[in-house]
PDB file of C-alpha atoms and ligand atoms in Angstrom:
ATOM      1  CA  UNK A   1       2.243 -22.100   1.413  1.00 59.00           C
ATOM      2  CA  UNK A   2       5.977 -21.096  -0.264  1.00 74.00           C
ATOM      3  CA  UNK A   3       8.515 -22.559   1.799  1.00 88.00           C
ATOM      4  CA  UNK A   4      10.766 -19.423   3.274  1.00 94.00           C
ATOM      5  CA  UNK A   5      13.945 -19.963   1.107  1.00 96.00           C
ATOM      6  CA  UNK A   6      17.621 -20.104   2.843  1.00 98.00           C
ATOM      7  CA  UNK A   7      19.683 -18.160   0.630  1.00 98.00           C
ATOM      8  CA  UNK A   8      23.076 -19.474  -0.442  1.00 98.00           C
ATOM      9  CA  UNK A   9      26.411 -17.353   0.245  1.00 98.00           C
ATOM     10  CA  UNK A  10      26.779 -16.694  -3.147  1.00 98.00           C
ATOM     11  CA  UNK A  11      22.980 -14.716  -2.706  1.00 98.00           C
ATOM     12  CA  UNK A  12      24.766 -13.139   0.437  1.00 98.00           C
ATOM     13  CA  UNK A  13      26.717 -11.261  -1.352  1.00 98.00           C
ATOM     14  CA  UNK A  14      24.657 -10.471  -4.043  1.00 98.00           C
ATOM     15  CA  UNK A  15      22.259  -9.128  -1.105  1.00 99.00           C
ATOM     16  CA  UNK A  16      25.205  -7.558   0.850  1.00 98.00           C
ATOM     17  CA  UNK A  17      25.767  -5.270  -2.029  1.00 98.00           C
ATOM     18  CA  UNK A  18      21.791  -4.507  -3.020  1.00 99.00           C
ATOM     19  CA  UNK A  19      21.759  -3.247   0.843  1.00 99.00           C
ATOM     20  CA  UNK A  20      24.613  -1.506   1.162  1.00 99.00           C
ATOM     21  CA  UNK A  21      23.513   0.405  -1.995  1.00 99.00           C
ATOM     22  CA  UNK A  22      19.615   0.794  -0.358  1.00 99.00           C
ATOM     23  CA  UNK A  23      21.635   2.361   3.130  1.00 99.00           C
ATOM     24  CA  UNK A  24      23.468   4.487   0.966  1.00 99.00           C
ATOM     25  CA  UNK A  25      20.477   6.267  -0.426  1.00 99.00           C
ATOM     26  CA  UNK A  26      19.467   7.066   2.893  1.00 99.00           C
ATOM     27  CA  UNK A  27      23.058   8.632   4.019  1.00 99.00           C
ATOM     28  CA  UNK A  28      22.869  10.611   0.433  1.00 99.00           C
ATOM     29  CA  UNK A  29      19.326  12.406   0.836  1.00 99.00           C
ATOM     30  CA  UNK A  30      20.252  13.524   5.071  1.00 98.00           C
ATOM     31  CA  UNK A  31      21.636  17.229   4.074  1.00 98.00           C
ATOM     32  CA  UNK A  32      18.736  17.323   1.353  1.00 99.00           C
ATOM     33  CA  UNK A  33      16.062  17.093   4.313  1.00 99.00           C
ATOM     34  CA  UNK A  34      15.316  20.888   4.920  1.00 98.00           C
ATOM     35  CA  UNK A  35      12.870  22.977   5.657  1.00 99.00           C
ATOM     36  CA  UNK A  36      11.290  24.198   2.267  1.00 99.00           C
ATOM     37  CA  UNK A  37      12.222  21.217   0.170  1.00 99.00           C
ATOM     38  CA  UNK A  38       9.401  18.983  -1.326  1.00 99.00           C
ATOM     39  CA  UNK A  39       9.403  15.853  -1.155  1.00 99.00           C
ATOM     40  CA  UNK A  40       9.010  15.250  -4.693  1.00 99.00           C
ATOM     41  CA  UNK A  41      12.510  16.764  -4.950  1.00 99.00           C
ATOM     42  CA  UNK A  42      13.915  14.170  -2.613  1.00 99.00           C
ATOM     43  CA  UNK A  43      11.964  11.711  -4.792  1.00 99.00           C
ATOM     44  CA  UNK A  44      13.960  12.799  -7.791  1.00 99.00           C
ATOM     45  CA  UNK A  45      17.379  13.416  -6.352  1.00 99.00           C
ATOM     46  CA  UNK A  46      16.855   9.706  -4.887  1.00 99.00           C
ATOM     47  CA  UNK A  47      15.731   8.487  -7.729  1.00 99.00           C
ATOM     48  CA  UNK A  48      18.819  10.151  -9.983  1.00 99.00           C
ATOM     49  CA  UNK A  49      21.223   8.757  -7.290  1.00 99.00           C
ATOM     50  CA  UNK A  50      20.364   5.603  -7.994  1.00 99.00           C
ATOM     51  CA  UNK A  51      19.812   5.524 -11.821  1.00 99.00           C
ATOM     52  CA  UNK A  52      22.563   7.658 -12.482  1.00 99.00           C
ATOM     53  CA  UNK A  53      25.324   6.698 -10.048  1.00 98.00           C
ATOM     54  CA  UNK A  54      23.949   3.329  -8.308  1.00 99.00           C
ATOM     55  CA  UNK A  55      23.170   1.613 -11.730  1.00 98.00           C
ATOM     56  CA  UNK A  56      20.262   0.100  -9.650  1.00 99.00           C
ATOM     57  CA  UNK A  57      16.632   0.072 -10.213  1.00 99.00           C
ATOM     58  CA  UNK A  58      14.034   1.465  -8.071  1.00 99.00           C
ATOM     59  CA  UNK A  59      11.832  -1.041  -6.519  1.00 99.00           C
ATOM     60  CA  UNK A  60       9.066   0.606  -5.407  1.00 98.00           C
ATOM     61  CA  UNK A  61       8.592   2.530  -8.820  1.00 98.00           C
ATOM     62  CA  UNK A  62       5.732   0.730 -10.925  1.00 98.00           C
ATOM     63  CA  UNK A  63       5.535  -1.800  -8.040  1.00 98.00           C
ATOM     64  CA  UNK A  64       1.899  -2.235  -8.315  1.00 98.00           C
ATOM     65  CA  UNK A  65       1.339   0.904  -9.990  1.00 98.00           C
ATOM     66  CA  UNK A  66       3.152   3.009  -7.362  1.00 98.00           C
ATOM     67  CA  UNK A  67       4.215   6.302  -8.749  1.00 98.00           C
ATOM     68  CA  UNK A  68       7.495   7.007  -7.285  1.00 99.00           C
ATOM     69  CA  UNK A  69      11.198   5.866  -6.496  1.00 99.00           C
ATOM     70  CA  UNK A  70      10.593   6.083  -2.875  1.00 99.00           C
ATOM     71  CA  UNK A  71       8.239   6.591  -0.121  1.00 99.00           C
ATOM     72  CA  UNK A  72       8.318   9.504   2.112  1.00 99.00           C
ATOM     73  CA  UNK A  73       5.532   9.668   4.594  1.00 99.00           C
ATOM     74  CA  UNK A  74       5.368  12.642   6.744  1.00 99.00           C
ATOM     75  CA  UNK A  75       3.999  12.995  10.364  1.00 99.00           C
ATOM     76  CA  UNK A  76       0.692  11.232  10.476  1.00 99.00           C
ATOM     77  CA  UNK A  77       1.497   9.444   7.305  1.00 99.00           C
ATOM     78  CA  UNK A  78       2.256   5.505   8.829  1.00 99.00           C
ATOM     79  CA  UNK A  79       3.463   4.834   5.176  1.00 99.00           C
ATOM     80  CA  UNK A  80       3.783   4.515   1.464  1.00 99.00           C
ATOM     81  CA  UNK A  81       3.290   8.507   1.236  1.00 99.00           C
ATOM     82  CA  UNK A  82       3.368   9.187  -2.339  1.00 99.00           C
ATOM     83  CA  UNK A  83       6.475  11.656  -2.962  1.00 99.00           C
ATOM     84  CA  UNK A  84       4.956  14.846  -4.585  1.00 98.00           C
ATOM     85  CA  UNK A  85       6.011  18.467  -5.749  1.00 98.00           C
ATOM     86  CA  UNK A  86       2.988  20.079  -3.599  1.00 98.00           C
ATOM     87  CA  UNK A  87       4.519  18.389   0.231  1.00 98.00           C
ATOM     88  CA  UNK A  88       6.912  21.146   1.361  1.00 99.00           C
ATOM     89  CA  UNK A  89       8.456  20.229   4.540  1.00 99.00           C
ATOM     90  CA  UNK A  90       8.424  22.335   7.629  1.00 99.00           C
ATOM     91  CA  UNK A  91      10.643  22.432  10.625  1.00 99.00           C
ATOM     92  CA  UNK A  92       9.361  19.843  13.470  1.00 99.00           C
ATOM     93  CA  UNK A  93       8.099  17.532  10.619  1.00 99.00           C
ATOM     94  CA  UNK A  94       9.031  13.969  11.312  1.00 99.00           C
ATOM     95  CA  UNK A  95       9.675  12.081   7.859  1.00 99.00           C
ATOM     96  CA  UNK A  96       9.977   8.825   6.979  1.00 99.00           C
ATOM     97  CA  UNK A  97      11.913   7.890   3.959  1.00 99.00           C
ATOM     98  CA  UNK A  98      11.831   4.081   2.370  1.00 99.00           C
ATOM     99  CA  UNK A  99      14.622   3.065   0.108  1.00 99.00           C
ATOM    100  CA  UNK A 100      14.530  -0.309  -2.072  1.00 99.00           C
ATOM    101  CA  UNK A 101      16.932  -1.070  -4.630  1.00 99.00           C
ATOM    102  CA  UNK A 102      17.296  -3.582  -7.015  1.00 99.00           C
ATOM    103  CA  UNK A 103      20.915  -4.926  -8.263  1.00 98.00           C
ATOM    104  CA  UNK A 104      21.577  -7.648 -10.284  1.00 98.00           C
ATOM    105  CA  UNK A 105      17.980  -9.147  -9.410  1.00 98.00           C
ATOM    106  CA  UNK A 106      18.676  -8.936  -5.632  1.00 98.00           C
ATOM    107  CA  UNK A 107      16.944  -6.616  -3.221  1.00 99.00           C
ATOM    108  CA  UNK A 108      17.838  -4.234  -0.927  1.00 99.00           C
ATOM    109  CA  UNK A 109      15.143  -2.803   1.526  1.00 99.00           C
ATOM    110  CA  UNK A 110      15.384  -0.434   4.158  1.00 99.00           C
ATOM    111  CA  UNK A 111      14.076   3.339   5.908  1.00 99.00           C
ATOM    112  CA  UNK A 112      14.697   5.696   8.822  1.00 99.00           C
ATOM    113  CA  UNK A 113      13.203   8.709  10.203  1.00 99.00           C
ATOM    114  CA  UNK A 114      14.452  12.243   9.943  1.00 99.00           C
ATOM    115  CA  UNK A 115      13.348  15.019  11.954  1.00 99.00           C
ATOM    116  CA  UNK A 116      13.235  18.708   9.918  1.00 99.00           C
ATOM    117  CA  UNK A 117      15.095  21.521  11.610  1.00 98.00           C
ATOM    118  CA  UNK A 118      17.196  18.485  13.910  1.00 98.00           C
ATOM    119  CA  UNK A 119      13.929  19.474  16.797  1.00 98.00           C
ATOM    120  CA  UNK A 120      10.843  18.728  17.610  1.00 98.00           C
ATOM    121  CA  UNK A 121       8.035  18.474  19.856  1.00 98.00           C
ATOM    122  CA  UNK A 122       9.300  16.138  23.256  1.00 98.00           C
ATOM    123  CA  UNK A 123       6.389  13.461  22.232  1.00 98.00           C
ATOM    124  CA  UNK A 124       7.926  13.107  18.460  1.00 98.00           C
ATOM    125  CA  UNK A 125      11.144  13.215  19.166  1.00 98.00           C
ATOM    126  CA  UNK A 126       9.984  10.212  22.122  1.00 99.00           C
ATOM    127  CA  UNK A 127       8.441   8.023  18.985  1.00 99.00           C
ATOM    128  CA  UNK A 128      10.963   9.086  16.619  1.00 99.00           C
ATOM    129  CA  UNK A 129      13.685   6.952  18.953  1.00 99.00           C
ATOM    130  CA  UNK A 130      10.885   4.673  20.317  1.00 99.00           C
ATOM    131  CA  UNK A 131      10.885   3.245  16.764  1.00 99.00           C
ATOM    132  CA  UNK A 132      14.418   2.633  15.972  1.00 99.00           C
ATOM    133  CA  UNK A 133      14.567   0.915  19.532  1.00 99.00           C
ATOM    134  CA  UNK A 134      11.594  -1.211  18.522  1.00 99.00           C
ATOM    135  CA  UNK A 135      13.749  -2.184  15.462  1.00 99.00           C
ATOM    136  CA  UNK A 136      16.838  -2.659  17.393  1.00 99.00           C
ATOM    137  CA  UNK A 137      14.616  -5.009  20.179  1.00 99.00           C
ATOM    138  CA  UNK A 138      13.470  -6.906  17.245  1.00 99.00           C
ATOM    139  CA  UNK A 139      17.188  -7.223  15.688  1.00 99.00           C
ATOM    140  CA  UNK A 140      18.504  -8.412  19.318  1.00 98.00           C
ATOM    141  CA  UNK A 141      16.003 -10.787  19.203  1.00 98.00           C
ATOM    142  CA  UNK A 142      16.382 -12.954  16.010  1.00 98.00           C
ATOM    143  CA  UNK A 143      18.582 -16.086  16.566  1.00 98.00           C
ATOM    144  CA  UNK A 144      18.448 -20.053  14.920  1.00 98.00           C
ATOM    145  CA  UNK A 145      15.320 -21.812  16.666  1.00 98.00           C
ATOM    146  CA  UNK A 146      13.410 -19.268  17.505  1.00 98.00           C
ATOM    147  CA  UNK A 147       9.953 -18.763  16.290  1.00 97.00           C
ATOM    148  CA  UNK A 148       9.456 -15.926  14.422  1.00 98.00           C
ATOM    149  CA  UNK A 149       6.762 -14.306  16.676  1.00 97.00           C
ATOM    150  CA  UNK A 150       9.301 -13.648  19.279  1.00 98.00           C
ATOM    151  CA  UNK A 151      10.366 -10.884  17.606  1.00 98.00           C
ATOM    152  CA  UNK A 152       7.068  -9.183  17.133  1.00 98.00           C
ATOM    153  CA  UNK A 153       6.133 -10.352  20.910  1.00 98.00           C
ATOM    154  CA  UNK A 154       9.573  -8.505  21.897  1.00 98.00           C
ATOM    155  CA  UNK A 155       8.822  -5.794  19.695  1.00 98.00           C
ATOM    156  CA  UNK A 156       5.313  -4.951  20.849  1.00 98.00           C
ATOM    157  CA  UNK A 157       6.279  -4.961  24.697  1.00 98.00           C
ATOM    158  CA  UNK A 158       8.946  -2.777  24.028  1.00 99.00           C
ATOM    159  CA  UNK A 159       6.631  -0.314  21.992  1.00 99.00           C
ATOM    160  CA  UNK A 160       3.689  -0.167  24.768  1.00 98.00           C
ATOM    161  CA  UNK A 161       6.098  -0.034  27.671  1.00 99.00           C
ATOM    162  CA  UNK A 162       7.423   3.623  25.908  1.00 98.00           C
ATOM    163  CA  UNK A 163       3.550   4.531  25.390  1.00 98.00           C
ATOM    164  CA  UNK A 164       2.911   3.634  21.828  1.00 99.00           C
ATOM    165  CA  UNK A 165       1.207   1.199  19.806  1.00 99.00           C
ATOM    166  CA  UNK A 166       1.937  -0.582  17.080  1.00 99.00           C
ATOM    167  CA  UNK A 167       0.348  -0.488  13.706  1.00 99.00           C
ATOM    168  CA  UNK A 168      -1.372  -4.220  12.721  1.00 98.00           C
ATOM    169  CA  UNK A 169      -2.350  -3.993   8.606  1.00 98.00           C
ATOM    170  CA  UNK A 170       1.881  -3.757   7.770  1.00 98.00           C
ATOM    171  CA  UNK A 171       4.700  -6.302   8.317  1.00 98.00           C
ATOM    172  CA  UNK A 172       8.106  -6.641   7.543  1.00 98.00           C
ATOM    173  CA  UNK A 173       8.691  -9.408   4.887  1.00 98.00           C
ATOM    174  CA  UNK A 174      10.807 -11.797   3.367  1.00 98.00           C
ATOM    175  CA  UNK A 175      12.953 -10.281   0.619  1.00 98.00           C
ATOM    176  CA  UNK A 176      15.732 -11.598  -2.080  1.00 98.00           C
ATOM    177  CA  UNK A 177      14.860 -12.016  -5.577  1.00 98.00           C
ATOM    178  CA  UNK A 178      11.435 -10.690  -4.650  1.00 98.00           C
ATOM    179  CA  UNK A 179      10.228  -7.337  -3.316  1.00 98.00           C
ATOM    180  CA  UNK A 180       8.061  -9.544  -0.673  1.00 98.00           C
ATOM    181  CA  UNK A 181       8.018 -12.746  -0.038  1.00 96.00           C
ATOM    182  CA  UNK A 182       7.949 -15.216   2.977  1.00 96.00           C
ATOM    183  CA  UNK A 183       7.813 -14.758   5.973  1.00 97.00           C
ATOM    184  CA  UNK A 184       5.241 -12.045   7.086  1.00 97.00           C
ATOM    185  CA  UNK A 185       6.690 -10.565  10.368  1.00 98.00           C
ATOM    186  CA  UNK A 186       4.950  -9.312  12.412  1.00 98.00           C
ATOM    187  CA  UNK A 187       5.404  -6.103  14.735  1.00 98.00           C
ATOM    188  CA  UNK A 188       3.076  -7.667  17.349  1.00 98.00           C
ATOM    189  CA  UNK A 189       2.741 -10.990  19.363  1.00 97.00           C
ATOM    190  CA  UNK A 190       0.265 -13.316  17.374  1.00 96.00           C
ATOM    191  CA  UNK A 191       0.209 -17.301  18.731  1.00 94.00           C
ATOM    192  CA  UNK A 192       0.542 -18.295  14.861  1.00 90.00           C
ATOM    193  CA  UNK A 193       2.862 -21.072  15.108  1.00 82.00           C
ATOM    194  CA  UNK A 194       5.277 -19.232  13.863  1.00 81.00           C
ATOM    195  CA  UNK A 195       7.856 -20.786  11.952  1.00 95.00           C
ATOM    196  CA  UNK A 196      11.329 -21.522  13.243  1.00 98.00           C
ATOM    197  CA  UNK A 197      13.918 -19.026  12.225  1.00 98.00           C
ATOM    198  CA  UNK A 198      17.006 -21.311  10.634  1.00 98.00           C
ATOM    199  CA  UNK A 199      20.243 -19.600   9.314  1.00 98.00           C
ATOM    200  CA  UNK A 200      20.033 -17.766   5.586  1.00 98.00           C
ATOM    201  CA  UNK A 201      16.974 -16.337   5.494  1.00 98.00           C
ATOM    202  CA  UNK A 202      16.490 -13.149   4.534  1.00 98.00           C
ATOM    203  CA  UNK A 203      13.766 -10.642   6.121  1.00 98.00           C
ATOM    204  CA  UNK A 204      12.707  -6.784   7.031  1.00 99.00           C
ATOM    205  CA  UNK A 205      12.105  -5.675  10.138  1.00 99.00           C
ATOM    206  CA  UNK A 206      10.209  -2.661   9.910  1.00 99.00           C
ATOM    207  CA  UNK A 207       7.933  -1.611  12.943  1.00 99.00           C
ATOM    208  CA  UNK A 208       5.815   1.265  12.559  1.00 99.00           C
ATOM    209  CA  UNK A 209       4.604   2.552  15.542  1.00 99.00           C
ATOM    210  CA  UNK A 210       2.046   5.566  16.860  1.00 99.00           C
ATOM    211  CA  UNK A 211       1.537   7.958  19.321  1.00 99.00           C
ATOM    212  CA  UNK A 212      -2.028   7.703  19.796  1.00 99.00           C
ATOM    213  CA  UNK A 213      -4.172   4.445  18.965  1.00 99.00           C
ATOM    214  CA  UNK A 214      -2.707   1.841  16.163  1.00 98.00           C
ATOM    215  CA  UNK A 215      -5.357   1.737  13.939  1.00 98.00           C
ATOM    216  CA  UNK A 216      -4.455   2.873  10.316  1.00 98.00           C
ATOM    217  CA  UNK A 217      -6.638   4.305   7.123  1.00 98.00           C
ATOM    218  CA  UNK A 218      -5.569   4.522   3.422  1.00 98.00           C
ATOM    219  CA  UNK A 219      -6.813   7.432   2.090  1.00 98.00           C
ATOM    220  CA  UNK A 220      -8.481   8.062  -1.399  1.00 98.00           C
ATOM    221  CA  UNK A 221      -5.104   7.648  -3.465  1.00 98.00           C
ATOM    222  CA  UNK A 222      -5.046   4.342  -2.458  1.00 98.00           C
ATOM    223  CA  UNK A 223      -1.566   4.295  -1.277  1.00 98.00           C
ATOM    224  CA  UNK A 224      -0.944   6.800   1.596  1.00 99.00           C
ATOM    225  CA  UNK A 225      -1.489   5.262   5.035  1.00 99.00           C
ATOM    226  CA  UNK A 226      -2.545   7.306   7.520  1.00 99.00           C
ATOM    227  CA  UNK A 227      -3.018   7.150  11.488  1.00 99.00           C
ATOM    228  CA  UNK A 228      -7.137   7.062  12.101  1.00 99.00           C
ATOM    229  CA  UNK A 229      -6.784   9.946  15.091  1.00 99.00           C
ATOM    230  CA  UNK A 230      -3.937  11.488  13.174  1.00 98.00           C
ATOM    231  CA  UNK A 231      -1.768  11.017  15.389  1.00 99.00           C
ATOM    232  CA  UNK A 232       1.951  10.993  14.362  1.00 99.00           C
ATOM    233  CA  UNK A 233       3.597   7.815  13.247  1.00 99.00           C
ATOM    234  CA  UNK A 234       7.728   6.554  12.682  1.00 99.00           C
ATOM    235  CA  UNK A 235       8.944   3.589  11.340  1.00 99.00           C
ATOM    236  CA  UNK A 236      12.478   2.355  10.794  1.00 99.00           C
ATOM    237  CA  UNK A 237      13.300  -0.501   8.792  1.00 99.00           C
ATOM    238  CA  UNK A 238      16.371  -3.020   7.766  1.00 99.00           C
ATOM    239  CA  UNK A 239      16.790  -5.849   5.754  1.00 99.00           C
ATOM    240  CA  UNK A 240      18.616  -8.889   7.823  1.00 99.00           C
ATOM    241  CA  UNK A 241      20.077 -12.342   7.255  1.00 99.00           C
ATOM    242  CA  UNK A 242      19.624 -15.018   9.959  1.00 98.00           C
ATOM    243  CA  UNK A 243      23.226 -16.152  11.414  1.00 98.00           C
ATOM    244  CA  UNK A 244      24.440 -19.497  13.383  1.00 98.00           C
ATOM    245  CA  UNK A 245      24.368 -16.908  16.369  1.00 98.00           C
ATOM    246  CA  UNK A 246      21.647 -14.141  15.418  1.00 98.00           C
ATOM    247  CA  UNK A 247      21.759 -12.093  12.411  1.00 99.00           C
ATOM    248  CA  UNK A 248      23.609  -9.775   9.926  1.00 99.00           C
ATOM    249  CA  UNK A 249      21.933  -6.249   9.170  1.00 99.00           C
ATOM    250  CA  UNK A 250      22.557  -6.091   5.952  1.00 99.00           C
ATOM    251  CA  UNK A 251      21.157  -1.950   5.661  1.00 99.00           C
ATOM    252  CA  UNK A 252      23.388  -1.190   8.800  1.00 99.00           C
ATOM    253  CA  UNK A 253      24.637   2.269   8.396  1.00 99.00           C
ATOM    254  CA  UNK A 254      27.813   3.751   9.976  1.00 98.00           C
ATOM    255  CA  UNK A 255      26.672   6.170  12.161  1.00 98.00           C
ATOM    256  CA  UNK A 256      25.080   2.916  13.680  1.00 98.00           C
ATOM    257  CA  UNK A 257      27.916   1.360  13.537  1.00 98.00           C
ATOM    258  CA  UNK A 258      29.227   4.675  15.665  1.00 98.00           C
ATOM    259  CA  UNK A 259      26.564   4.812  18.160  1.00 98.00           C
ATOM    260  CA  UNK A 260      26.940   1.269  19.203  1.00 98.00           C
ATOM    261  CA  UNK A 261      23.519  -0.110  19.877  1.00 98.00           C
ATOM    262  CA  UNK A 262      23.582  -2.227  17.175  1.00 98.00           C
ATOM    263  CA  UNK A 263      26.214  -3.776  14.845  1.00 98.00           C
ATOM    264  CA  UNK A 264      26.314  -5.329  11.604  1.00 98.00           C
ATOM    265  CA  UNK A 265      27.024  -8.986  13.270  1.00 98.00           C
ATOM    266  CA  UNK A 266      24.478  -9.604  15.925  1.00 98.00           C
ATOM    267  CA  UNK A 267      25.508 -12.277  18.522  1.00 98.00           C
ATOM    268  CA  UNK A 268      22.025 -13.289  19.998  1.00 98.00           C
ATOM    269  CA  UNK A 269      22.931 -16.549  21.407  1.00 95.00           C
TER     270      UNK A 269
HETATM  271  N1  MF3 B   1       9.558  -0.411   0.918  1.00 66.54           N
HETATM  272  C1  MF3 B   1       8.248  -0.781   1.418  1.00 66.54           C
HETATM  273  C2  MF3 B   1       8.486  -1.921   2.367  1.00 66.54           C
HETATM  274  O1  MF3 B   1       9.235  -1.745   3.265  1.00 66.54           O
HETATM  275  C3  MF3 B   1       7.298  -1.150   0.344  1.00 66.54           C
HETATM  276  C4  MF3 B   1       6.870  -0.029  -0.484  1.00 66.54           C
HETATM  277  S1  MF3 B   1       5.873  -0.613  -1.719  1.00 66.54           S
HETATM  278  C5  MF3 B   1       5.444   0.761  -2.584  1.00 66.54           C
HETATM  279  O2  MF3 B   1       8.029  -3.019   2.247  1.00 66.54           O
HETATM  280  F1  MF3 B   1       4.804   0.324  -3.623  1.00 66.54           F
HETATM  281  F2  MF3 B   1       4.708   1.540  -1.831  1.00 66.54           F
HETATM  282  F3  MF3 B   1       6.516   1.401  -2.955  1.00 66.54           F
HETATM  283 CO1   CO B   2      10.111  -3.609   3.615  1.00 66.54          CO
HETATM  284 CO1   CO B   3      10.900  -0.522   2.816  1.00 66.54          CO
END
């Protein structure tokens, strides 16, 4: 087994700015998010952003064969929906869009949900803000000397305790000069031995949660992940660096920053 690496401060930055870029993507495409628009539009408008006036590469495009810039996985799509000019959103849809960037070698990784129309139905809306809180319980979590199942152990309870499950056959991931890498983390409790969390390195958090049972299916394209009982699904994800006293989010955005349940500089301890 790879050993997880501890990234220097010099790869800090490098993966400071690959984020920041990856969080910007998802600021840029919010007013693009309407009723009517495909979301093989969004792909492309992403996709420009990014070529055009990031100067970054897409990660996910070509990453093992996938089609697209970016993933956008609608209602009972858990993930890796495959962007496409036939998917017209609808008002009430809940989308999830996945951004990852690549600058100077480094990578940026991160995704949030956005609901079409600003409303939907009262169970949606519930898992659309159950899953950023599952993030945010895993991000309050992470600290030096902890194992790393404490954060999917945290992130579980939370999930079940708001009525959802949690989806097994996905994990965040390590991330730097790879896509994924060391560790796996997991969204649930497993008694793994989990290794012990130690300051620079660099990992997603990225639970993906459902409204009705947590198994998942791909379907026949062999990339889009649905629910089995089609149920709907969210996920939010950032990208983190492990601290002396709990972590950096590294994808933090600034109407995060605003809202004040998180901040960039976690203080876990
Ligand atoms: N961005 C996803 C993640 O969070 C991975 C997408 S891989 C792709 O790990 F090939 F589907 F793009
Ligand atoms: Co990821
Ligand atoms: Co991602």
């Amino acid at each position: 087994k790879m050993a997880i690496p501890i990234r220097t401060e010099k790869e800090i930055v490098k993966l400071r700015e690959a984020c920041k870029l990856a969080s910007d993507v998802l600021v840029m495409i919010e007013p693009y998010v309407k009723a009517g628009v495909t979301t093989g539009e969004l792909d492309r408008i992403c996709h420009e952003y990014m070529v055009n006036e990031q100067k970054v590469i897409p990660a996910c495009l070509n990453y093992h064969g996938f089609p697209k810039a970016t993933c956008i996985s609608i209602n009972e799509v858990v993930c890796h929906g495959i962007p496409s000019d036939d998917k017209v959103l609808k008002n009430g849809d809940i989308v999830n869009i996945d951004v990852t960037v690549i600058k100077d070698g480094y990578f940026g990784d991160n995704s949030k949900m956005y609901i079409v129309g600003g409303e939907t139905n009262i169970r949606s809306k519930k898992l659309v803000e159950a899953a950023q809180e599952a993030l945010y319980v895993g991000l309050r979590t992470v600290k030096p000397g902890i194992r790393l199942n404490e954060v999917g152990k945290a992130v579980q309870k939370y999930t079940e305790s708001q009525t959802f499950s949690v989806v097994r056959e996905y994990c965040g991931h390590g991330v730097g000069t790879e896509f994924h890498c060391e560790p796996q983390v997991l969204h649930y409790y497993a008694d793994d031995g989990g290794v012990i969390l130690k300051p620079g390195m660099v990992f997603t958090i990225e639970p993906m949660i459902n409204a009705g049972k947590k198994e998942a299916r791909v379907m026949g394209d062999g990339w889009t992940v649905k629910t089995k009982d089609r149920s709907h699904s969210a996920q939010y994800e950032h990208q983190l660096v492990v601290t002396e006293t709990g972590c950096e989010v590294m994808t933090i955005r600034d109407e995060e920053i605003a809202e004040g349940r998180i901040s960039r500089i976690m203080v876990n301890v």
